[in-house]
Short mmCIF file of C-alpha atoms in Angstrom, two decimals:
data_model
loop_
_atom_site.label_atom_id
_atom_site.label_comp_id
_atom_site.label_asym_id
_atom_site.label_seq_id
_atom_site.Cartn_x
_atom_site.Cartn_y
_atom_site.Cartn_z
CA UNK A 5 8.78 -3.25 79.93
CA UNK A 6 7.54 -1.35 76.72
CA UNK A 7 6.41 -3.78 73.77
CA UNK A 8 9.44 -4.07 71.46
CA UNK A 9 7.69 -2.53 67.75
CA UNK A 10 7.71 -4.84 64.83
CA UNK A 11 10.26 -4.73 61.85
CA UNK A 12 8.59 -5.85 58.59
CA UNK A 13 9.96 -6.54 55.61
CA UNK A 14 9.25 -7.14 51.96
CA UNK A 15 7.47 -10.23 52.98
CA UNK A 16 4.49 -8.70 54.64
CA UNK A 17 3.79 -6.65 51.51
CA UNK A 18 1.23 -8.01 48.87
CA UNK A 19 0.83 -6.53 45.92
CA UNK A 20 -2.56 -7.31 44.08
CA UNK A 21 -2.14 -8.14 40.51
CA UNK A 22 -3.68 -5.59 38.20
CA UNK A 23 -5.62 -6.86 35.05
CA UNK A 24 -3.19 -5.63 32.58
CA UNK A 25 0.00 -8.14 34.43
CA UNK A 26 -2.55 -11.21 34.66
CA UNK A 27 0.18 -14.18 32.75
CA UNK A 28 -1.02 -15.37 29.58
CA UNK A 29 -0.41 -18.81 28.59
CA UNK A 30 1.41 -18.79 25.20
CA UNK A 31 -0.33 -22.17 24.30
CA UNK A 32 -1.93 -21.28 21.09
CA UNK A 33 -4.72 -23.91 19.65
CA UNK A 34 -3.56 -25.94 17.14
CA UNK A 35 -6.75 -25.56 14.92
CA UNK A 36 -6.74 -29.21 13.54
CA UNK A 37 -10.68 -28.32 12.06
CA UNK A 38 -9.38 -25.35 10.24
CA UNK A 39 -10.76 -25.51 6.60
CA UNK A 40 -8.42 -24.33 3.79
CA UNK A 41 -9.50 -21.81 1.25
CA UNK A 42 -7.98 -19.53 -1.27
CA UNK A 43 -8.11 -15.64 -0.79
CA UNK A 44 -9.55 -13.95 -3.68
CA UNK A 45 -10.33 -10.27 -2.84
CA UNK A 46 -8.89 -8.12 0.12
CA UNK A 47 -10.48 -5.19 1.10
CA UNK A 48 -9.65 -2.67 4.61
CA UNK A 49 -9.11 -5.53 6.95
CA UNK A 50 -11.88 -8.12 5.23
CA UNK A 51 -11.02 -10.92 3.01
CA UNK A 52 -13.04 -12.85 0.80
CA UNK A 53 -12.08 -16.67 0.93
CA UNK A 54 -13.43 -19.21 -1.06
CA UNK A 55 -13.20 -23.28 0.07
CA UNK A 56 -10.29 -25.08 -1.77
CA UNK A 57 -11.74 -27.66 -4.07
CA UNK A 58 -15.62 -26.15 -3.39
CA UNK A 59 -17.91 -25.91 -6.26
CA UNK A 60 -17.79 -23.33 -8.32
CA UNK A 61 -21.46 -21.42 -7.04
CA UNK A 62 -20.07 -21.59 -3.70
CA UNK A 63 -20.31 -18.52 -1.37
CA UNK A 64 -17.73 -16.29 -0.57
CA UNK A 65 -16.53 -16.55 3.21
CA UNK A 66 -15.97 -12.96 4.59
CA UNK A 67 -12.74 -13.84 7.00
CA UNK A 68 -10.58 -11.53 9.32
CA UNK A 69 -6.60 -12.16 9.83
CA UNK A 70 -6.49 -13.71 13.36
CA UNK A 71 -4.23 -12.04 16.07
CA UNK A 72 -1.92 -14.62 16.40
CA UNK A 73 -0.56 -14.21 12.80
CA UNK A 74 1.21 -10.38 14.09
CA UNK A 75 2.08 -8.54 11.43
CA UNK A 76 1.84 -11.23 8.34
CA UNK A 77 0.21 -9.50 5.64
CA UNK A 78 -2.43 -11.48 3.77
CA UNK A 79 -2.82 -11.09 0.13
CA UNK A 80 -5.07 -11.89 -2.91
CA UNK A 81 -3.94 -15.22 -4.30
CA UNK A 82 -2.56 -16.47 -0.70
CA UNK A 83 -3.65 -19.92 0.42
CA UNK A 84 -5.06 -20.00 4.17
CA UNK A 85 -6.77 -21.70 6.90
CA UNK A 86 -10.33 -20.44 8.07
CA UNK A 87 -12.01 -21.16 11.72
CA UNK A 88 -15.04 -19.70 12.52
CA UNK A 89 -18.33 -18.88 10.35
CA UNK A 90 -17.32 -21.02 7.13
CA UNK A 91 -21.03 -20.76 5.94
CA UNK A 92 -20.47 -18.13 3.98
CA UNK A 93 -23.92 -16.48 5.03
CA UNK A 94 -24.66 -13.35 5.11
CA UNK A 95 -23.36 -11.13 7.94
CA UNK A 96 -21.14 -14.27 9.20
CA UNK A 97 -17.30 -14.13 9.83
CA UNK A 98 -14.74 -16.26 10.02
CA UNK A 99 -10.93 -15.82 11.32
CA UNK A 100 -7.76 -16.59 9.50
CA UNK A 101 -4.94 -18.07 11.85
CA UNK A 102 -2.95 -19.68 9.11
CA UNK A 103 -0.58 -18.63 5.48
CA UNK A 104 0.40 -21.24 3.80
CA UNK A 105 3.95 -21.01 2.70
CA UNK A 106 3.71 -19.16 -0.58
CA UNK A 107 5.35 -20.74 -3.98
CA UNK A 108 5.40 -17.08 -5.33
CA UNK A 109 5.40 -13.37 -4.53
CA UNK A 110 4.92 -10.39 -7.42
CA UNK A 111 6.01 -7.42 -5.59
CA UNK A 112 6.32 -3.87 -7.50
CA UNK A 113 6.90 -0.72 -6.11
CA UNK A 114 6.03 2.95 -6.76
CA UNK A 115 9.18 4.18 -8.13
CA UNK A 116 12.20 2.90 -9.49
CA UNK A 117 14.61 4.46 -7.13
CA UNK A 118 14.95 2.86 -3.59
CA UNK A 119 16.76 5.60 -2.15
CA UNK A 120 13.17 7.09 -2.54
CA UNK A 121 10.36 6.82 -0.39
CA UNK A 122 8.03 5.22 -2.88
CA UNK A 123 10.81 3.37 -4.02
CA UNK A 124 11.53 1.73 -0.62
CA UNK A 125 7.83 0.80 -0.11
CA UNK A 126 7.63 -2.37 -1.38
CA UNK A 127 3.98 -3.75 -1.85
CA UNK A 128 3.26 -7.50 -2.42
CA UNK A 129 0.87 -7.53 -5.79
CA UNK A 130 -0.54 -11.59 -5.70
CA UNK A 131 1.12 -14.04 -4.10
CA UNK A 132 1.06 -18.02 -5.40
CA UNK A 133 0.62 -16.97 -8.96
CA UNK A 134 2.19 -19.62 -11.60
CA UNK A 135 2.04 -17.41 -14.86
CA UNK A 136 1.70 -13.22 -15.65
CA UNK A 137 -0.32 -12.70 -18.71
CA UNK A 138 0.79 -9.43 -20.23
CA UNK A 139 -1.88 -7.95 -22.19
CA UNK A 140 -0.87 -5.54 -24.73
CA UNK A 141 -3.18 -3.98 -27.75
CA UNK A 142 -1.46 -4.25 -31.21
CA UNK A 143 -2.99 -0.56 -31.92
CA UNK A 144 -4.85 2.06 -30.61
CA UNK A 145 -2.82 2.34 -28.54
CA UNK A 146 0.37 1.10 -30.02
CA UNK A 147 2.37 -1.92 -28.22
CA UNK A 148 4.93 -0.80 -25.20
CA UNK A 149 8.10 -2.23 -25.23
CA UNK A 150 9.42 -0.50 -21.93
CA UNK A 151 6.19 -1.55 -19.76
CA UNK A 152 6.34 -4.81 -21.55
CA UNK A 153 9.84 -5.35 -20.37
CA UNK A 154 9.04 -4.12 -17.06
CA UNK A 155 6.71 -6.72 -16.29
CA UNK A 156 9.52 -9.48 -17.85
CA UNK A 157 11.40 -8.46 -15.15
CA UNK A 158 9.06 -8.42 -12.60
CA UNK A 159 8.05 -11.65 -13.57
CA UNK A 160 11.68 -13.56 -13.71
CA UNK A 161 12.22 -12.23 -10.90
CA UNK A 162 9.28 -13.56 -8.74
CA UNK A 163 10.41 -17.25 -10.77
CA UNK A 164 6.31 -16.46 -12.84
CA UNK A 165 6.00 -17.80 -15.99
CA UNK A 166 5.29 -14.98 -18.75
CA UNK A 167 2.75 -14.92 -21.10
CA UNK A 168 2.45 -12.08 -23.73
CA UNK A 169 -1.18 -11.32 -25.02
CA UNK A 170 -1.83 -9.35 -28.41
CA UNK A 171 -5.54 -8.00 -28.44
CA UNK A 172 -6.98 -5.73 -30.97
CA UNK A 173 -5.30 -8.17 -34.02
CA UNK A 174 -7.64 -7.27 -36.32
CA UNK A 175 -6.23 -3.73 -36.38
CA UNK A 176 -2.53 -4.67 -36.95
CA UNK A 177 -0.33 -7.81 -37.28
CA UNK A 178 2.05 -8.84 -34.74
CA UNK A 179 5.28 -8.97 -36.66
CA UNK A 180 6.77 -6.01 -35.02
CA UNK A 181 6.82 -7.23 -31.17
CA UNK A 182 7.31 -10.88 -32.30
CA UNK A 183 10.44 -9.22 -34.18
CA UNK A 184 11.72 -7.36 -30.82
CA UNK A 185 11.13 -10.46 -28.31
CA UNK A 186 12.44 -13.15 -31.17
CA UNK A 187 15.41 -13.91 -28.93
CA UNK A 188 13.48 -14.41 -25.75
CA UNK A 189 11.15 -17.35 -27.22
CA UNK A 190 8.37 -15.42 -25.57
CA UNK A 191 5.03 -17.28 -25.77
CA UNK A 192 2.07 -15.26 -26.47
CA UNK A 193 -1.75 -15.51 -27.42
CA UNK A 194 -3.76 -13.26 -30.28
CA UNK A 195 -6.97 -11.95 -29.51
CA UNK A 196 -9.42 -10.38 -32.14
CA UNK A 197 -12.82 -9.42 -31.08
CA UNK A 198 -14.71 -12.10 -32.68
CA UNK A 199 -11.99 -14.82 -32.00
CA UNK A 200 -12.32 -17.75 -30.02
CA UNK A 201 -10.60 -18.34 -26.90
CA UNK A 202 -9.56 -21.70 -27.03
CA UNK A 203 -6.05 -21.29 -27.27
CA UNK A 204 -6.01 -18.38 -24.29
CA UNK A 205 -8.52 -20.83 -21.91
CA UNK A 206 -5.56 -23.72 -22.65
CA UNK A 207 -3.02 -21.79 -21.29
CA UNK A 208 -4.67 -20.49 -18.22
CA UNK A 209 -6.10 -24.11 -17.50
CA UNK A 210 -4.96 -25.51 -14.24
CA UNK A 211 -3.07 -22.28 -13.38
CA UNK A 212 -3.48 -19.04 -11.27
CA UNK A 213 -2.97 -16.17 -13.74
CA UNK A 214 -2.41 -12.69 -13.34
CA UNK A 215 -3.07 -9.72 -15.96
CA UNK A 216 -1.68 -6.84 -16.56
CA UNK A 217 -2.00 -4.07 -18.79
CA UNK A 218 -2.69 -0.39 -19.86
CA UNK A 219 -5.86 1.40 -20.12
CA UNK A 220 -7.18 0.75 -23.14
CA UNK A 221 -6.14 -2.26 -24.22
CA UNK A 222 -8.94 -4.51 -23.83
CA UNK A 223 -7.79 -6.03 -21.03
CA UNK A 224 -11.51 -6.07 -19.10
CA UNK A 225 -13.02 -6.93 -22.04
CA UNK A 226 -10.94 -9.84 -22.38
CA UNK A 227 -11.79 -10.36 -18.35
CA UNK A 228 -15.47 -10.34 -19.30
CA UNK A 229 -15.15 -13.16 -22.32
CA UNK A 230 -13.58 -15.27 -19.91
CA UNK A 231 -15.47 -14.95 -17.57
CA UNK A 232 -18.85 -14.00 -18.59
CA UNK A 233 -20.23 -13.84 -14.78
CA UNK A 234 -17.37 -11.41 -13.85
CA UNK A 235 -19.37 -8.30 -13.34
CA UNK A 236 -22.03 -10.19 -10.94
CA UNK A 237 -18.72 -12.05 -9.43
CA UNK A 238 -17.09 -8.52 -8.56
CA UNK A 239 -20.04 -7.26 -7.08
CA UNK A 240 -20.32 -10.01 -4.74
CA UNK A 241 -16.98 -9.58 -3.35
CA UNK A 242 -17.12 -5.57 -3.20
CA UNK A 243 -19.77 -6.19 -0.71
CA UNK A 244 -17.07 -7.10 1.51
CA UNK A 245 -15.75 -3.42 2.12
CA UNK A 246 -19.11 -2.22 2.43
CA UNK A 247 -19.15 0.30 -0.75
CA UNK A 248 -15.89 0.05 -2.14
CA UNK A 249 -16.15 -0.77 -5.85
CA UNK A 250 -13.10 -3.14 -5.97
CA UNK A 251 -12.15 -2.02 -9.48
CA UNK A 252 -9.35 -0.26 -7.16
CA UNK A 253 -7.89 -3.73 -6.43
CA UNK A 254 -6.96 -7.11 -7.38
CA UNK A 255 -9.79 -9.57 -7.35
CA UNK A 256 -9.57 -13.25 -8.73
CA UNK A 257 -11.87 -15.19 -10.65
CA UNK A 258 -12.88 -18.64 -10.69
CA UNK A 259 -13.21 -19.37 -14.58
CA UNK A 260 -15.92 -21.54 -16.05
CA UNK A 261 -15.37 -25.06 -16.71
CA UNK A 262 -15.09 -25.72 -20.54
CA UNK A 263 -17.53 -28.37 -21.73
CA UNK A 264 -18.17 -31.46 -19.79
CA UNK A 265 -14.20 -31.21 -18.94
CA UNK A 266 -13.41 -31.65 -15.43
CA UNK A 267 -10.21 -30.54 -15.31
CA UNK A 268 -9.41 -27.12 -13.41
CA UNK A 269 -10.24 -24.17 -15.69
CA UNK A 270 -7.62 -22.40 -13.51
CA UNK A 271 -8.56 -18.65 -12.34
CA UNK A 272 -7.60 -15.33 -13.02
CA UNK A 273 -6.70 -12.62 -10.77
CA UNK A 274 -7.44 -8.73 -12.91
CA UNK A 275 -5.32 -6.15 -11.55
CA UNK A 276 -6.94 -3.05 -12.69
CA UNK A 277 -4.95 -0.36 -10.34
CA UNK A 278 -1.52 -1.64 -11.36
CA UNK A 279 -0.51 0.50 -14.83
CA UNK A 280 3.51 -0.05 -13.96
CA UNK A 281 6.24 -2.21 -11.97
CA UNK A 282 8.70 -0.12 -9.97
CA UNK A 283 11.28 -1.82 -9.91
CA UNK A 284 13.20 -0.97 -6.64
CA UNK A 285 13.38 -3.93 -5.30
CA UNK A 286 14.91 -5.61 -8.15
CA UNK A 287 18.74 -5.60 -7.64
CA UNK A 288 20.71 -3.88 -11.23
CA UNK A 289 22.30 -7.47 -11.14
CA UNK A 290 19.11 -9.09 -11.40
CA UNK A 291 17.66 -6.63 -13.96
CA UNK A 292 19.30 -8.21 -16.66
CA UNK A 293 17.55 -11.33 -16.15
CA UNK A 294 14.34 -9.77 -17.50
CA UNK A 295 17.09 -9.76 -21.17
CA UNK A 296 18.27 -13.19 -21.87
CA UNK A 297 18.96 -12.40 -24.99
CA UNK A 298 21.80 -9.54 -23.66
CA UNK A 299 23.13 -12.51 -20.99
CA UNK A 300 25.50 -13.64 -22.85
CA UNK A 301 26.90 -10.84 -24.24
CA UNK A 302 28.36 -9.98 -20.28
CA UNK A 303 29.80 -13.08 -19.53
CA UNK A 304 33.39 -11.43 -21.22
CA UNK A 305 32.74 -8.27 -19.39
CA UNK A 306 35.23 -6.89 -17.23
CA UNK A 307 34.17 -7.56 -13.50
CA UNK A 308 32.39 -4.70 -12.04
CA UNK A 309 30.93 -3.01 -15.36
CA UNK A 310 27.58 -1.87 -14.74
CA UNK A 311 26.66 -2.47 -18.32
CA UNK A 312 25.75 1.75 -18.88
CA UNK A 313 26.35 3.72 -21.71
CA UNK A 314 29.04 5.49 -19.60
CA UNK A 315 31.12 2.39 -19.00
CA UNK A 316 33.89 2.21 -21.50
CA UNK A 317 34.52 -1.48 -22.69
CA UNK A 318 30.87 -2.66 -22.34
CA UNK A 319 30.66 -5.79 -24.15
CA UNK A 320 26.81 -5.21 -24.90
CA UNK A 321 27.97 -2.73 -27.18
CA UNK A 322 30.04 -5.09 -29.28
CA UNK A 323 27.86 -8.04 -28.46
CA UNK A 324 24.87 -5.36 -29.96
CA UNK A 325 26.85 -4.25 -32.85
CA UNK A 326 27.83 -8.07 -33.90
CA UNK A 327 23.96 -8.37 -34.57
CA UNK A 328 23.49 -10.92 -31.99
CA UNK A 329 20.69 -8.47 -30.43
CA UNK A 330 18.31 -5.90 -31.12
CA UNK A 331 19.87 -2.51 -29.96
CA UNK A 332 16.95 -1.35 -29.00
CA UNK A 333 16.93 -4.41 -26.14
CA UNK A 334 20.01 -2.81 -24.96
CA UNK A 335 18.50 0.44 -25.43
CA UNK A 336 15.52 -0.88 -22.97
CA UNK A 337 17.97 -2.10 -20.28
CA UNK A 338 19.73 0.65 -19.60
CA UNK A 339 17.01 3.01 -19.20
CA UNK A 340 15.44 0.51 -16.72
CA UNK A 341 19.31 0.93 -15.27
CA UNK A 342 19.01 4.55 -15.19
CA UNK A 343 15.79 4.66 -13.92
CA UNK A 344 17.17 2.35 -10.44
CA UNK A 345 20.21 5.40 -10.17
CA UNK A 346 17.22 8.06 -10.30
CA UNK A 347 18.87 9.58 -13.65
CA UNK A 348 15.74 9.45 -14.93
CA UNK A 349 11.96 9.58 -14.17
CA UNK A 350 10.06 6.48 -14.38
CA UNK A 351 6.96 8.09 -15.77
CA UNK A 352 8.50 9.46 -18.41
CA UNK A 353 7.28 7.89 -21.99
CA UNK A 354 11.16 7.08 -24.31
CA UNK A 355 10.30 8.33 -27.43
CA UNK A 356 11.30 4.40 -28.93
CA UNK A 357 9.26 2.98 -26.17
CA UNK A 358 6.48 2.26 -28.82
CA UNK A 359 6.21 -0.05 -31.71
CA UNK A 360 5.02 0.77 -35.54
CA UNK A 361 2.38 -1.85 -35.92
CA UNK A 362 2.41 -3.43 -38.81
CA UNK A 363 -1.10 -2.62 -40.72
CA UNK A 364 -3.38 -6.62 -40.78
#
């Protein structure tokens, strides 16, 4: 009799794993030796990291975001854990696999209009930061309401504690923005080129503080009185990109303890490529909180005014009109309103968006 042939089925076929389907175990390590430490500069993928609590001549720790963390984005002012090369020697690197959950965000945006493409790209500025010191020359070039108000806004809404700063004040007196922000109880700081900085270094004590400002205002050569290492400081982190200058970004600095005082001098975090706050990602509703002084004035308002110069009824008009706020507060909010609906182009300069300073 012939030999009957063999059936076979899937059981006599082996497939050999290729490298690429090998399982991965999603255990992660726990990294219980992970030491925390504060970013202070990011630059293409590198981030400087300094120890929490370390001295103040300690080095900076060049760290890369771990692959773990996906798609988190890591930004100056966020509070991580480091594993890895924590020396902070040359050439070493360590790896961030932790963000701490942050107590803050200031976020701004290219344009005004989110039905835009820069306005729907939404970039985190600092994150953590407890106060935004808006620095603002008294002359030459004259105070700006509108980016002043801007960066109210921005501020309120990322729940960060304002702080208006009036440099050049031996050129002009600050009567006429104390006059426009009188309703707000805005607190602010004068600066004068040969004034001391007591009452600024008070302020910014304990606290991580961001500034802000135009070209021109004095805002780096406020930077440098604070801190008087801050050129030598900003060198040593630029190293980090390997040739970028990091004048581009935001950097924070550690400032110097006053005196024998141990308390925490606080640091400061200079944003030199930020010269405006889009505002896309600010709702209109939330807008007005950057106006306190206008709230009230709404809560009569007929339920789905949008507070414009086209909507008949507006009680900001009357509320405006009964002297209970400056109209040119009003004036301010509804260009910022106009700006979100894309009536209008961000960029542009109002012709009322600057102050007569009063002469010193």
């Amino acid at each position: 009799m012939p030999e009957r042939k063999r059936e076979y089925d899937e059981d006599d076929v082996r497939i050999r794993p290729g490298r690429s389907s090998r399982p991965r175990t999603r255990t992660r390590p726990k990294h219980d030796d992970a030491v925390d430490a504060l970013v202070i500069t990011v630059d293409r993928g590198r981030y400087g990291c300094v120890v929490t609590d370390a001295p103040p001549d300690s080095p900076v720790i060049t760290a890369m975001r771990a692959r773990e963390l996906g798609r988190k984005s890591v930004v100056v002012g966020d509070r991580v854990a480091l594993v890895g090369d924590v020396t902070g020697a040359p050439g070493a690197l360590a790896r961030i696999v932790r963000i701490a959950e942050r107590t803050s965000v200031l976020r701004r945006t290219a344009d005004d209009d989110d039905t835009t493409p820069e306005g729907r790209l939404e970039r985190v500025v600092v994150a953590n930061a407890d106060q935004l010191v808006i620095v603002s020359a008294l002359s030459d070039p004259p105070p700006r309401t509108g980016f002043i108000d801007r960066c109210l806004v921005a501020a309120y809404d990322a729940d960060i504690e304002p702080l208006l700063c009036l440099t050049k004040a031996d050129l002009a007196g600050p009567e006429a923005v104390l006059d426009y922000y009188a309703e707000l109880d805005l607190p602010y700081v004068l600066v004068r080129p040969d004034s001391d900085l007591g009452d600024v270094r008070k302020r910014l004590a304990g606290a991580i503080s961001v500034l802000v400002g135009h070209s021109g205002v004095g805002k780096s050569t406020l930077v440098n009185r604070l801190v008087p290492d801050a050129l030598r400081a900003v060198g040593a982190v630029s190293a980090i990109g390997k040739g970028r200058h990091t004048s581009t970004s935001a950097v924070a600095l550690r400032l110097p303890p006053v005196g024998r005082s141990r308390k925490d001098p606080g640091w400061i975090i200079d944003t030199p490529g930020i010269r405006s706050f889009g505002l896309a990602h600010v709702s209109a509703e939330s807008l007005l909180h950057g106006f306190p002084d206008l709230v009230e004035g709404t809560l009569d308002d007929q339920p789905n005014c949008g507070h414009t110069a086209a909507d008949v009824g507006c009680r900001l008009d009357t509320w405006v009109a009964e002297g209970k706020a400056d109209p040119r507060r009003l004036a301010s909010y509804r260009r910022l309103l106009a700006s979100r609906a894309g009536d209008t182009d961000p960029r542009d300069t109002p012709p009322d968006d600057t102050l007569t300073p009063h002469p010193v």
